[in-house]
CSV table of C-alpha atoms and ligand atoms in Angstrom, one decimal:
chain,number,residue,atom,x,y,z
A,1,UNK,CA,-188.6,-29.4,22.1
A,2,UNK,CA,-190.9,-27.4,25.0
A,3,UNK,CA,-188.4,-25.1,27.1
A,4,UNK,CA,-188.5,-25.6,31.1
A,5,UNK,CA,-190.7,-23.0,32.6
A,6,UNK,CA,-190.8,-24.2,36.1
A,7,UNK,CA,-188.5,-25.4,38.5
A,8,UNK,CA,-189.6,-26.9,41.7
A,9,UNK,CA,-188.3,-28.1,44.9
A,10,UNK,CA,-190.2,-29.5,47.9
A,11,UNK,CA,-189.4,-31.3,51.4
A,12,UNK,CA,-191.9,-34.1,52.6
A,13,UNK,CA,-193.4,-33.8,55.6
A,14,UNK,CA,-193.7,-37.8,56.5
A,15,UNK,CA,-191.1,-40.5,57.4
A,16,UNK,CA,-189.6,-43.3,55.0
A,17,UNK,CA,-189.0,-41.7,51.5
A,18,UNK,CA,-185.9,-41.1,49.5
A,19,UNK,CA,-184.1,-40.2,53.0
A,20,UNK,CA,-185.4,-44.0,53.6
A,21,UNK,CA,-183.0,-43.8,57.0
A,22,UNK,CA,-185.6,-41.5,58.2
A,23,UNK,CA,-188.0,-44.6,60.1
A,24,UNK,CA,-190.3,-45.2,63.2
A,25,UNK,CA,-187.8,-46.5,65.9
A,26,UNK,CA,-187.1,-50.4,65.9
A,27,UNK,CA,-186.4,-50.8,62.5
A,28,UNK,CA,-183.6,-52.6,61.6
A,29,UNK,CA,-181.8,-50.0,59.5
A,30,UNK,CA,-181.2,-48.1,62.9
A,31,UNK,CA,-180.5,-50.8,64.9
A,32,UNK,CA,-176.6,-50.7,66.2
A,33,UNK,CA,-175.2,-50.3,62.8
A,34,UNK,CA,-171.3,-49.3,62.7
A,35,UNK,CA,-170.8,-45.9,62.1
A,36,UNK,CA,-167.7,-43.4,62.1
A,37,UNK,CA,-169.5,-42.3,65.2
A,38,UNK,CA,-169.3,-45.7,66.8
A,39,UNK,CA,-165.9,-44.6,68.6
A,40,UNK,CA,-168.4,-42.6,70.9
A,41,UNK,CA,-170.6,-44.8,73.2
A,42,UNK,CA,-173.4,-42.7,73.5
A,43,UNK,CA,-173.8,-42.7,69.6
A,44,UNK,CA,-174.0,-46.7,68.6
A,45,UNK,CA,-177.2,-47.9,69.5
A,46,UNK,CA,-178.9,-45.6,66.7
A,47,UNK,CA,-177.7,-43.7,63.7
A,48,UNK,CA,-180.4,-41.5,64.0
A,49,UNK,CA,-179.3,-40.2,67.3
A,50,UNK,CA,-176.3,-38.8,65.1
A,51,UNK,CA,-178.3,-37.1,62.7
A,52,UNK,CA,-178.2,-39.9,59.6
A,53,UNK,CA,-181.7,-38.7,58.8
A,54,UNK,CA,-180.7,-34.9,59.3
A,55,UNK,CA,-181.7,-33.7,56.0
A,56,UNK,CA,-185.1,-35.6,55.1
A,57,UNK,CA,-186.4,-36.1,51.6
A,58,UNK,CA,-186.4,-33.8,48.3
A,59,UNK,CA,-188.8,-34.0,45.8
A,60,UNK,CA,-188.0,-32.0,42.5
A,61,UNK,CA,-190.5,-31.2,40.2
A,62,UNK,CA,-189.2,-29.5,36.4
A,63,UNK,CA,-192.5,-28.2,34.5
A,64,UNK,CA,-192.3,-27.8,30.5
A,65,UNK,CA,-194.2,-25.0,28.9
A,66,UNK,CA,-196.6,-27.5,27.2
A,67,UNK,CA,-197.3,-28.2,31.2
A,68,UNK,CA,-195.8,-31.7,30.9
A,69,UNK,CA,-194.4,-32.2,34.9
A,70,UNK,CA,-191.1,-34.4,35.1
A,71,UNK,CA,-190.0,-35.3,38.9
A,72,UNK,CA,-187.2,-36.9,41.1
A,73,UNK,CA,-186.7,-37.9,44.8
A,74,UNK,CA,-183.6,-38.0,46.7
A,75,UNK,CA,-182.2,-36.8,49.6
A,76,UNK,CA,-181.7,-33.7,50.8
A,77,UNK,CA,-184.5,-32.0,52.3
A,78,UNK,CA,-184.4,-28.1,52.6
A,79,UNK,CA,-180.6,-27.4,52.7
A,80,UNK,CA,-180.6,-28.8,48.5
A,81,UNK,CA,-184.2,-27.2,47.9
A,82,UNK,CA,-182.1,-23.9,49.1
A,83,UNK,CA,-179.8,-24.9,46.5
A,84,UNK,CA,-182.1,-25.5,43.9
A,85,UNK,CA,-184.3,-22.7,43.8
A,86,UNK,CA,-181.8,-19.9,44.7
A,87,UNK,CA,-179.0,-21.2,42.5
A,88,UNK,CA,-179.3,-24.3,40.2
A,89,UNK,CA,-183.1,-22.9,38.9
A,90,UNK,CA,-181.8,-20.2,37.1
A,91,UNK,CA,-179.7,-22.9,34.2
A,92,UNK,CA,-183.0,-24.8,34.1
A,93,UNK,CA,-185.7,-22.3,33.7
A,94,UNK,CA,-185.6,-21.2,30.0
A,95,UNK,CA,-183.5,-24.0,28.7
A,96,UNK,CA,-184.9,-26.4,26.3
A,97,UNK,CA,-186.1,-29.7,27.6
A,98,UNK,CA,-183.5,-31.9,25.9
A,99,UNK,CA,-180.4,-30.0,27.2
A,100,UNK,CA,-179.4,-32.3,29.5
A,101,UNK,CA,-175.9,-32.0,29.2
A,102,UNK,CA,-175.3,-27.9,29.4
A,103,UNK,CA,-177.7,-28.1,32.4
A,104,UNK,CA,-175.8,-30.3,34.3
A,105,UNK,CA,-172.1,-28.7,33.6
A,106,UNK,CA,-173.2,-25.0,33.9
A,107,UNK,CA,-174.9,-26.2,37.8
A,108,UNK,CA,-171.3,-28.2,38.2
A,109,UNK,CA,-169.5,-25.8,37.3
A,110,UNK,CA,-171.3,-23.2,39.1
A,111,UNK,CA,-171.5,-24.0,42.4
A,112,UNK,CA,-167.8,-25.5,42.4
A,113,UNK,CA,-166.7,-23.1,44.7
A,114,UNK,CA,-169.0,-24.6,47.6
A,115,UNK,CA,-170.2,-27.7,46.0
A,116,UNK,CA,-167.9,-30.6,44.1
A,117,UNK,CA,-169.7,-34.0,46.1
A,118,UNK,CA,-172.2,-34.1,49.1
A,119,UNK,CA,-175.1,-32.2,49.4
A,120,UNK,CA,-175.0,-29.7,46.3
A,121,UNK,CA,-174.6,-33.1,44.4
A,122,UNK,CA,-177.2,-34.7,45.7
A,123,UNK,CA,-179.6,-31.2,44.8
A,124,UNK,CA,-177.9,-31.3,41.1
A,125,UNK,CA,-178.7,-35.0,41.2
A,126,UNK,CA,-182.0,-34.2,41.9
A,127,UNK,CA,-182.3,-31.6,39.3
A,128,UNK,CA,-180.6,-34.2,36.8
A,129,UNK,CA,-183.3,-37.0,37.6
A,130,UNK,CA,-186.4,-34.8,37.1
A,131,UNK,CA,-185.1,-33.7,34.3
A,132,UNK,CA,-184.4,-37.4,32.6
A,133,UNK,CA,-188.1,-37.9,34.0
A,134,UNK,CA,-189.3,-35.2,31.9
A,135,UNK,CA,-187.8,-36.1,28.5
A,136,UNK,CA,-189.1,-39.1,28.9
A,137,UNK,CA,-192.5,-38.3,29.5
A,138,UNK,CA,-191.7,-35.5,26.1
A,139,UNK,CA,-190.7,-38.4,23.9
A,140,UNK,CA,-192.8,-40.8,25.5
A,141,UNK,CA,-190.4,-43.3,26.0
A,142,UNK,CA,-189.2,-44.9,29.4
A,143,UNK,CA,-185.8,-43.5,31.0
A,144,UNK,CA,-183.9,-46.9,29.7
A,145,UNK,CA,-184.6,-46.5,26.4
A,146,UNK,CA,-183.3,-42.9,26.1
A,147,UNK,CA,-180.2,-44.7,27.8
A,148,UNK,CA,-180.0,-46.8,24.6
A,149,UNK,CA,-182.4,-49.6,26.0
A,150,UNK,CA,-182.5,-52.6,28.2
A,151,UNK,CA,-179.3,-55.6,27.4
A,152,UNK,CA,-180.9,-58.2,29.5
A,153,UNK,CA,-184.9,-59.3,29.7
A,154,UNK,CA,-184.9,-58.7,33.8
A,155,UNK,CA,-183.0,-57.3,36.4
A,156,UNK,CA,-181.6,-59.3,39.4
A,157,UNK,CA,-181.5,-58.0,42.5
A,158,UNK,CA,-179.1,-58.9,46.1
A,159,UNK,CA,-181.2,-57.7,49.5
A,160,UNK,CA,-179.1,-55.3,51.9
A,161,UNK,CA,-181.2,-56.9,54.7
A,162,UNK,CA,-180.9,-57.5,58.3
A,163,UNK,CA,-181.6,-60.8,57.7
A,164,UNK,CA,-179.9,-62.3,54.4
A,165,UNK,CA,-181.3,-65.7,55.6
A,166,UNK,CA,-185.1,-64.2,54.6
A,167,UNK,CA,-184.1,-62.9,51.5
A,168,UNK,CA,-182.7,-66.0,50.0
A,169,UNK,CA,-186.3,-67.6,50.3
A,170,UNK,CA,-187.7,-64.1,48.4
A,171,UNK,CA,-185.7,-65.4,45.6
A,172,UNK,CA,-182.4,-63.0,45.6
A,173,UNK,CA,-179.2,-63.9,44.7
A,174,UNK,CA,-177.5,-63.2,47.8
A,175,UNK,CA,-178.0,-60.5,51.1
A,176,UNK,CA,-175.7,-57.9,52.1
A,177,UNK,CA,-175.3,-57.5,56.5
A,178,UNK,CA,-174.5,-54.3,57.8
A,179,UNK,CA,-172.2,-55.1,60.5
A,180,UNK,CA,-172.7,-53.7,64.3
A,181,UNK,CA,-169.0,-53.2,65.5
A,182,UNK,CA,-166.2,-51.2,64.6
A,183,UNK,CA,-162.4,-50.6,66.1
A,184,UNK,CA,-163.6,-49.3,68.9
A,185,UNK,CA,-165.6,-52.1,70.2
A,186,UNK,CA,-162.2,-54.0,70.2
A,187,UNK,CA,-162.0,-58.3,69.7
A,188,UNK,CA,-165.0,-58.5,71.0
A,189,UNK,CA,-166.5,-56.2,68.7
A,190,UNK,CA,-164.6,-58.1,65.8
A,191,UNK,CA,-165.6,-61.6,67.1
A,192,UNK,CA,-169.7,-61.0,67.1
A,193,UNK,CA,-169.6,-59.1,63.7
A,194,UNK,CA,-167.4,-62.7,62.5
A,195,UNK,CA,-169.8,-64.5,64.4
A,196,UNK,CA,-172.8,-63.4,63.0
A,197,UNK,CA,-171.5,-63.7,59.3
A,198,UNK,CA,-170.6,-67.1,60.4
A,199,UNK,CA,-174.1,-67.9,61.3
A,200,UNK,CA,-175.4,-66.2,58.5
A,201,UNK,CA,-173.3,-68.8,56.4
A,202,UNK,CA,-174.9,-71.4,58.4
A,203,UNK,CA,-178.5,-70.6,57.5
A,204,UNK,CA,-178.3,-70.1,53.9
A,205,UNK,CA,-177.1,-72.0,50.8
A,206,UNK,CA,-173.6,-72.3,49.5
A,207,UNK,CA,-175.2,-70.7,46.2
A,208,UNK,CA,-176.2,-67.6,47.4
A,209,UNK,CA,-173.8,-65.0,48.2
A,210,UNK,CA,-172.8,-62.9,51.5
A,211,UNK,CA,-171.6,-59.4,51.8
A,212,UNK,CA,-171.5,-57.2,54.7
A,213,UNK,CA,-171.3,-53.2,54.5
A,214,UNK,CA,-169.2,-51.8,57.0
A,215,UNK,CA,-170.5,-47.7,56.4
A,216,UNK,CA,-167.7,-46.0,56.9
A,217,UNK,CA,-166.8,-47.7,60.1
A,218,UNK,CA,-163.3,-49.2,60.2
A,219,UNK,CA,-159.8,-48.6,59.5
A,220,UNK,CA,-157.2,-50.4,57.0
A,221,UNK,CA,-155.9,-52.5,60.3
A,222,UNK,CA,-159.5,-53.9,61.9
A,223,UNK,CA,-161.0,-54.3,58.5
A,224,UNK,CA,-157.7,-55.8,57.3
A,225,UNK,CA,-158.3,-58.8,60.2
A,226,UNK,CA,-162.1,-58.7,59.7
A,227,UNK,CA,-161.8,-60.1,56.2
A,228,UNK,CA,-158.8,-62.6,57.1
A,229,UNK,CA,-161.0,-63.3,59.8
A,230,UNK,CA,-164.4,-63.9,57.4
A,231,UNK,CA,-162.2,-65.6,54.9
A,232,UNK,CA,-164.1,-69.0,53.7
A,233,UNK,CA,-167.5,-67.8,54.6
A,234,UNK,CA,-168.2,-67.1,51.4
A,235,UNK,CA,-168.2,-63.3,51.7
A,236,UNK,CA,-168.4,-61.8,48.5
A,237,UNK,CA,-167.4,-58.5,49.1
A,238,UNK,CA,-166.3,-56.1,51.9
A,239,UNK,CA,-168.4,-52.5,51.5
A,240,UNK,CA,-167.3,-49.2,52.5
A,241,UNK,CA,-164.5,-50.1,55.7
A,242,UNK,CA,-163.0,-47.1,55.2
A,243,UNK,CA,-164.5,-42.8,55.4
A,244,UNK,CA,-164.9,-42.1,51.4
A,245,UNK,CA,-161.8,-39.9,50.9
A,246,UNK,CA,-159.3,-42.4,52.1
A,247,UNK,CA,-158.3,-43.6,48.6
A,248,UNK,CA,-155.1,-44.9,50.2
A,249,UNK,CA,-156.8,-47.0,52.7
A,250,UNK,CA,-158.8,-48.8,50.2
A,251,UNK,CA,-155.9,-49.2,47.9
A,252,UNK,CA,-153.9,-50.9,50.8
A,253,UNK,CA,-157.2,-52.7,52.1
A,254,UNK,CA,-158.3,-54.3,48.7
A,255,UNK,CA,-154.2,-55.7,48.3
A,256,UNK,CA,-154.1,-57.0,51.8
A,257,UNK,CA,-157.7,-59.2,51.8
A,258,UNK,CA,-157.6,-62.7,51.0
A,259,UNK,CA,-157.4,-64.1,47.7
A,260,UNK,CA,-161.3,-63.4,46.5
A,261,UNK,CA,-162.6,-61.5,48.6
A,262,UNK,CA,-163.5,-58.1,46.9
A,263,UNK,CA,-163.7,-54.6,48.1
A,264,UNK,CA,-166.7,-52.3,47.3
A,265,UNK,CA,-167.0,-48.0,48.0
A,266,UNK,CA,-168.7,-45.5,46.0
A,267,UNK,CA,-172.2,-44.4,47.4
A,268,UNK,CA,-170.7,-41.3,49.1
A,269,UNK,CA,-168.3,-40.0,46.1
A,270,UNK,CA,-169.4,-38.1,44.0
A,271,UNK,CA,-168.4,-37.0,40.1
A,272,UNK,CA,-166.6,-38.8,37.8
A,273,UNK,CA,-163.3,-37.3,39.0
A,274,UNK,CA,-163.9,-39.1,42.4
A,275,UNK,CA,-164.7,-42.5,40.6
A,276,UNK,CA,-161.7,-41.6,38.5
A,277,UNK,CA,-159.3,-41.8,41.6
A,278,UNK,CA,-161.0,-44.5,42.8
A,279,UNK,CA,-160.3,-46.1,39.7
A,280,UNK,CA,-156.7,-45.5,39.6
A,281,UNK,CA,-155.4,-45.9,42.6
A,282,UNK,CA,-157.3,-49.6,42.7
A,283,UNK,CA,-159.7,-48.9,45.4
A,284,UNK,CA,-162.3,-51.3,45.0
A,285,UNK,CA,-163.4,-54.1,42.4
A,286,UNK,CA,-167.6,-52.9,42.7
A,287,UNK,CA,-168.0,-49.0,42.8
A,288,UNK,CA,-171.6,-48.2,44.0
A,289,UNK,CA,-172.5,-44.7,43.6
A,290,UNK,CA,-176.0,-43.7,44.1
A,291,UNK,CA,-177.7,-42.1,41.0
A,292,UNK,CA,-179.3,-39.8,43.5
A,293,UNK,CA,-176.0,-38.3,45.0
A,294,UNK,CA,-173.2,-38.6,42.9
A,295,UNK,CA,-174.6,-36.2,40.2
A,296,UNK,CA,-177.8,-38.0,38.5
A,297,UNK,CA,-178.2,-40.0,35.5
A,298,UNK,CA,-175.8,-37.5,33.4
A,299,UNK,CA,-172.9,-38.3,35.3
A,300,UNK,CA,-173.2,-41.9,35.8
A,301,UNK,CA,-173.6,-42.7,32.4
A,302,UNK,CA,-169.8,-41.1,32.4
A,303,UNK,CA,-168.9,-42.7,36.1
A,304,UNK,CA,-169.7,-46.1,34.3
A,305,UNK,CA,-168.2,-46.2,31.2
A,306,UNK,CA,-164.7,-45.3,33.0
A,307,UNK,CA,-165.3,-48.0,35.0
A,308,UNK,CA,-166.5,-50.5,32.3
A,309,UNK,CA,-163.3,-49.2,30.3
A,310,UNK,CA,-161.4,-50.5,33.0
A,311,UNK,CA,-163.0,-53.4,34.1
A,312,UNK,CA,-165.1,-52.6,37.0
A,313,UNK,CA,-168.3,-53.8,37.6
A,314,UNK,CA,-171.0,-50.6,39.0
A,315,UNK,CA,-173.6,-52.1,41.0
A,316,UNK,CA,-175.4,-48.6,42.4
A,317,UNK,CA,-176.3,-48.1,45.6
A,318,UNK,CA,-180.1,-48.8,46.4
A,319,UNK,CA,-182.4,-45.7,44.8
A,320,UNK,CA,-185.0,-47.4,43.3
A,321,UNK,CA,-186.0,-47.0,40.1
A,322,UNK,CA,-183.3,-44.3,39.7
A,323,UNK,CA,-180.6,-47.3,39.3
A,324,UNK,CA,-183.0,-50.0,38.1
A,325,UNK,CA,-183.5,-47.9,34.5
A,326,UNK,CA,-179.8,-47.3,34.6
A,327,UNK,CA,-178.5,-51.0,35.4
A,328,UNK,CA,-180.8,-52.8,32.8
A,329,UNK,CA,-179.1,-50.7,30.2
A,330,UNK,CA,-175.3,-51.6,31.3
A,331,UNK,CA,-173.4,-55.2,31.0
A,332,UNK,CA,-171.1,-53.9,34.1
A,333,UNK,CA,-174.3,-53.8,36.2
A,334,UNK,CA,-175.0,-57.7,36.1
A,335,UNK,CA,-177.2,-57.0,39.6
A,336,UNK,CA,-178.5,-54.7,41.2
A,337,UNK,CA,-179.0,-53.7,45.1
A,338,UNK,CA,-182.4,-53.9,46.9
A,339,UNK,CA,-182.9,-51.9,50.2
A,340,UNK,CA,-185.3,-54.5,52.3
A,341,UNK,CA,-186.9,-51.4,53.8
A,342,UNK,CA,-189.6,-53.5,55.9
A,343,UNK,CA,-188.8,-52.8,59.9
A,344,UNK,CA,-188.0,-56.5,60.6
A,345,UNK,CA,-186.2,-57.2,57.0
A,346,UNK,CA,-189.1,-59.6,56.2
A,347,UNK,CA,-191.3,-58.8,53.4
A,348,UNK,CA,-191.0,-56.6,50.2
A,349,UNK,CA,-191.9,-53.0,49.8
A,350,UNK,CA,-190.8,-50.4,48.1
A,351,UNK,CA,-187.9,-48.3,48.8
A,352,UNK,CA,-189.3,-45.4,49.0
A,353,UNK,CA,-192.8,-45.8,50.3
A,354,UNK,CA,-194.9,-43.9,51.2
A,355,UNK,CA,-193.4,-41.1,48.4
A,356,UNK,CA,-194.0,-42.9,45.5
A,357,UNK,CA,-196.7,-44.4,43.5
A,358,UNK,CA,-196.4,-47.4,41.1
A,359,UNK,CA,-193.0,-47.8,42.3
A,360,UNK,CA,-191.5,-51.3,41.5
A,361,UNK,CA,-190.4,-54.1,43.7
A,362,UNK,CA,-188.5,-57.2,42.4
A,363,UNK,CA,-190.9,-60.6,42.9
A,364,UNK,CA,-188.6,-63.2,43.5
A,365,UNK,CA,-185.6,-61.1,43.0
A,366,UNK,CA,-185.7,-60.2,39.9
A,367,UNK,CA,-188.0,-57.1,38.2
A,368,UNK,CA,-188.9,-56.4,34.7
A,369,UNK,CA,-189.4,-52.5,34.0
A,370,UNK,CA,-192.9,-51.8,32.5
A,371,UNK,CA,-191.9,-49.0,29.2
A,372,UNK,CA,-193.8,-46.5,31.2
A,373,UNK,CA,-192.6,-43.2,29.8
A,374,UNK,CA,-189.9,-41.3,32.2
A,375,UNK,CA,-189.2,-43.0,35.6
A,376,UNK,CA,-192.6,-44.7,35.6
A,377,UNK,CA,-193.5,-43.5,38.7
A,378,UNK,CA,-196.1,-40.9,40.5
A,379,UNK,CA,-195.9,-38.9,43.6
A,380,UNK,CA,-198.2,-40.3,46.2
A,381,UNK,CA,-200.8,-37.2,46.2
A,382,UNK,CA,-200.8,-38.2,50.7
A,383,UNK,CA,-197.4,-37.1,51.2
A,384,UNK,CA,-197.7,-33.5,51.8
A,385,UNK,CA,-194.8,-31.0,50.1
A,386,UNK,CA,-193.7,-27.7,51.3
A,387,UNK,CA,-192.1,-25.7,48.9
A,388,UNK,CA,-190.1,-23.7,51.4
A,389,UNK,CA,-188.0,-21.7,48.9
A,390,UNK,CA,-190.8,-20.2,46.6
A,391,UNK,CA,-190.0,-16.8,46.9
A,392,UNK,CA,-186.2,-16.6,45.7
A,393,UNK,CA,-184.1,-14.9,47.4
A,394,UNK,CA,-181.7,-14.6,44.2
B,401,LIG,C1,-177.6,-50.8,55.4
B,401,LIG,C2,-176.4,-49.8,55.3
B,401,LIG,O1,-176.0,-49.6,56.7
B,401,LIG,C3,-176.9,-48.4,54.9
B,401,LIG,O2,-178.0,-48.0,55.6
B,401,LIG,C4,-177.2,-48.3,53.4
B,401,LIG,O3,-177.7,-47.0,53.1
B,401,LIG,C5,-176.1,-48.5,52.4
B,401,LIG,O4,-174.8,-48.5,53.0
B,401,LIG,C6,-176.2,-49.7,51.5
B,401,LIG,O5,-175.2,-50.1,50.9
B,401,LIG,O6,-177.4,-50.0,51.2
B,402,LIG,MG1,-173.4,-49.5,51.7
């Protein structure tokens, strides 16, 4: 097996990518969305205005001494390529290829005395995915068949969508609305995000299921009456009400909802410890990390079988074909989640256009993976890198 010679770590100089919350204004996934910032006025209208795009995309590239390149996308822009080439490179460079495993706990364990979750997971993530991209392109085999191979034929895919009504007739099995209102925006806040589920309900068929993710927004009370109040829509689940360490909210949340309707966190934890709390104290019935910021591949092979071992579906949050190899490999990943990043919700591209080339989309909802060795993907050679950090500091 070829030791890692090289490791690499770039910003993109272009909008869209993996920090897909990066877009031209008018799109719809800056368009009043709830935020914990929506208790100040002057911070609603756009997340952007609050810095949700802040960091920008990171590209990671890990060279083998045979000159075989794997790469990864995610997000975290120069802050994790800091990271990465002043601290995580030096467990990489010299390590054979295959050593997935002693990478990933000697960056963990290394940078737990400023790291744990958030940004330094999302740059060990990063490290993590290049890494799975490069042993596949080694052993010539696509990253789901290193994971022990595909258990279903195709993948099926719900749309996170400003309009769930669209994606029904693009063939997915049900849309996912991120709500405008929180607390602060009071009953009449409450009543138009109801309302719009409501109409939602009204446009689409009784067969295709509802959700709406609340980012962060709410608090055990509010989105205690929003889902009493959204009971018999046909809501399938209620995402992320509550700020990611409030285990108790979302254990007191997911007993007080109606009868069916389920509770959903995850894409902001990070670690298996996190999932493991979440897990135990009954937080949620769907946990949703994103392979790209809870610690890569390595750890949510380990974040889903504790969840599998107790029951708990993991349906990961939108990263492209970061998840899709993952969730074709796992019965607790039935579906998976599609980020409709066209501006008005209404056609199909990729999630992370412009970065990436040969990226997949699902055609009518649904996707089968071509066995493409690694991540089957290319970088698109028109999105300029900067390599801020190639003279180390350390
Ligand atoms: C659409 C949501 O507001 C977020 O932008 C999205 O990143 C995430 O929460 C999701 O579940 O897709
Ligand atoms: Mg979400």
């Amino acid at each position: 097996m070829p030791r890692i010679r090289h490791l690499r770590a770039f910003t993109v100089d272009a909008q869209g990518g993996a920090d897909y919350h990066d877009q031209p204004a008018g799109h719809w996934i800056d368009d009043h969305i709830a935020t914990p910032m929506s208790v100040y006025p002057e911070y609603r209208q756009s997340r952007q205005s609050f810095g949700i795009d802040v960091l920008g995309s990171l590209v990671v590239e890990a060279e083998a001494d045979d000159g075989t390149v794997g790469f990864a996308v995610t997000t975290g822009g120069e802050p994790a390529a800091w990271i990465i080439e002043n601290h995580l490179a030096r467990f990489v460079e010299g390590a054979p290829a295959g050593d997935l495993e002693r990478i990933w706990d000697q960056m963990f364990r290394a940078t737990l005395f400023y790291g744990r979750k958030g940004l330094v997971l999302n740059a060990i993530s990063g490290v993590d995915l290049a890494l799975w991209d490069l042993l596949g392109k080694l052993r010539e085999e696509p990253v789901y068949a290193l994971l022990g191979g595909p258990v279903r034929e195709e993948q099926v895919f719900y749309a996170t969508t400003a309009r769930p009504d669209l994606a029904e007739g693009m063939g997915f099995i049900g849309g996912k609305l991120p709500l405008r209102h929180g607390p602060a925006e009071g009953e009449e806040g409450l009543r138009a995000n109801v309302e719009v589920m409501r109409s939602m309900r009204e446009r689409v068929g009784d067969d295709f299921f509802l959700a709406c993710d609340c980012w962060m927004s709410m608090d055990v009370p509010y989105a205690t009456r929003l889902g009493h109040r959204l009971d018999g829509l046909g809501v399938r689940w209620i995402e992320e009400a509550l700020p990611p360490d409030d285990y108790w909210g979302y254990a007191e949340l997911r007993r007080s909802l109606p009868p069916g309707m389920l509770t959903s966190t995850g894409e902001h934890e990070a670690g298996r410890l996190g999932f493991r709390l979440l897990l135990e104290m009954d937080c949620a019935d769907i946990l949703q990390p994103d392979v790209g910021w809870c610690g890569g591949l390595t750890e949510l092979v380990k974040i889903s079988a504790l969840a599998d071992a107790h029951g708990k579906l993991v349906v990961p949050h939108g990263s492209s074909v970061y998840s899709y190899h993952f969730v074709i490999t796992r019965h607790n990943s039935p579906f998976a989640e599609f980020l409709m990043m066209a501006p008005r919700a209404d056609e199909v591209v990729p999630m992370f256009s412009p970065l990436l080339l040969d990226e997949p989309v699902p055609v009518g909802g649904r996707l089968t993976l071509p066995d493409t060795p690694g991540f089957g993907v290319r970088l698109n050679p028109e999105c300029e890198l900067k390599r801020p950090y190639a003279n180390r500091r350390r």
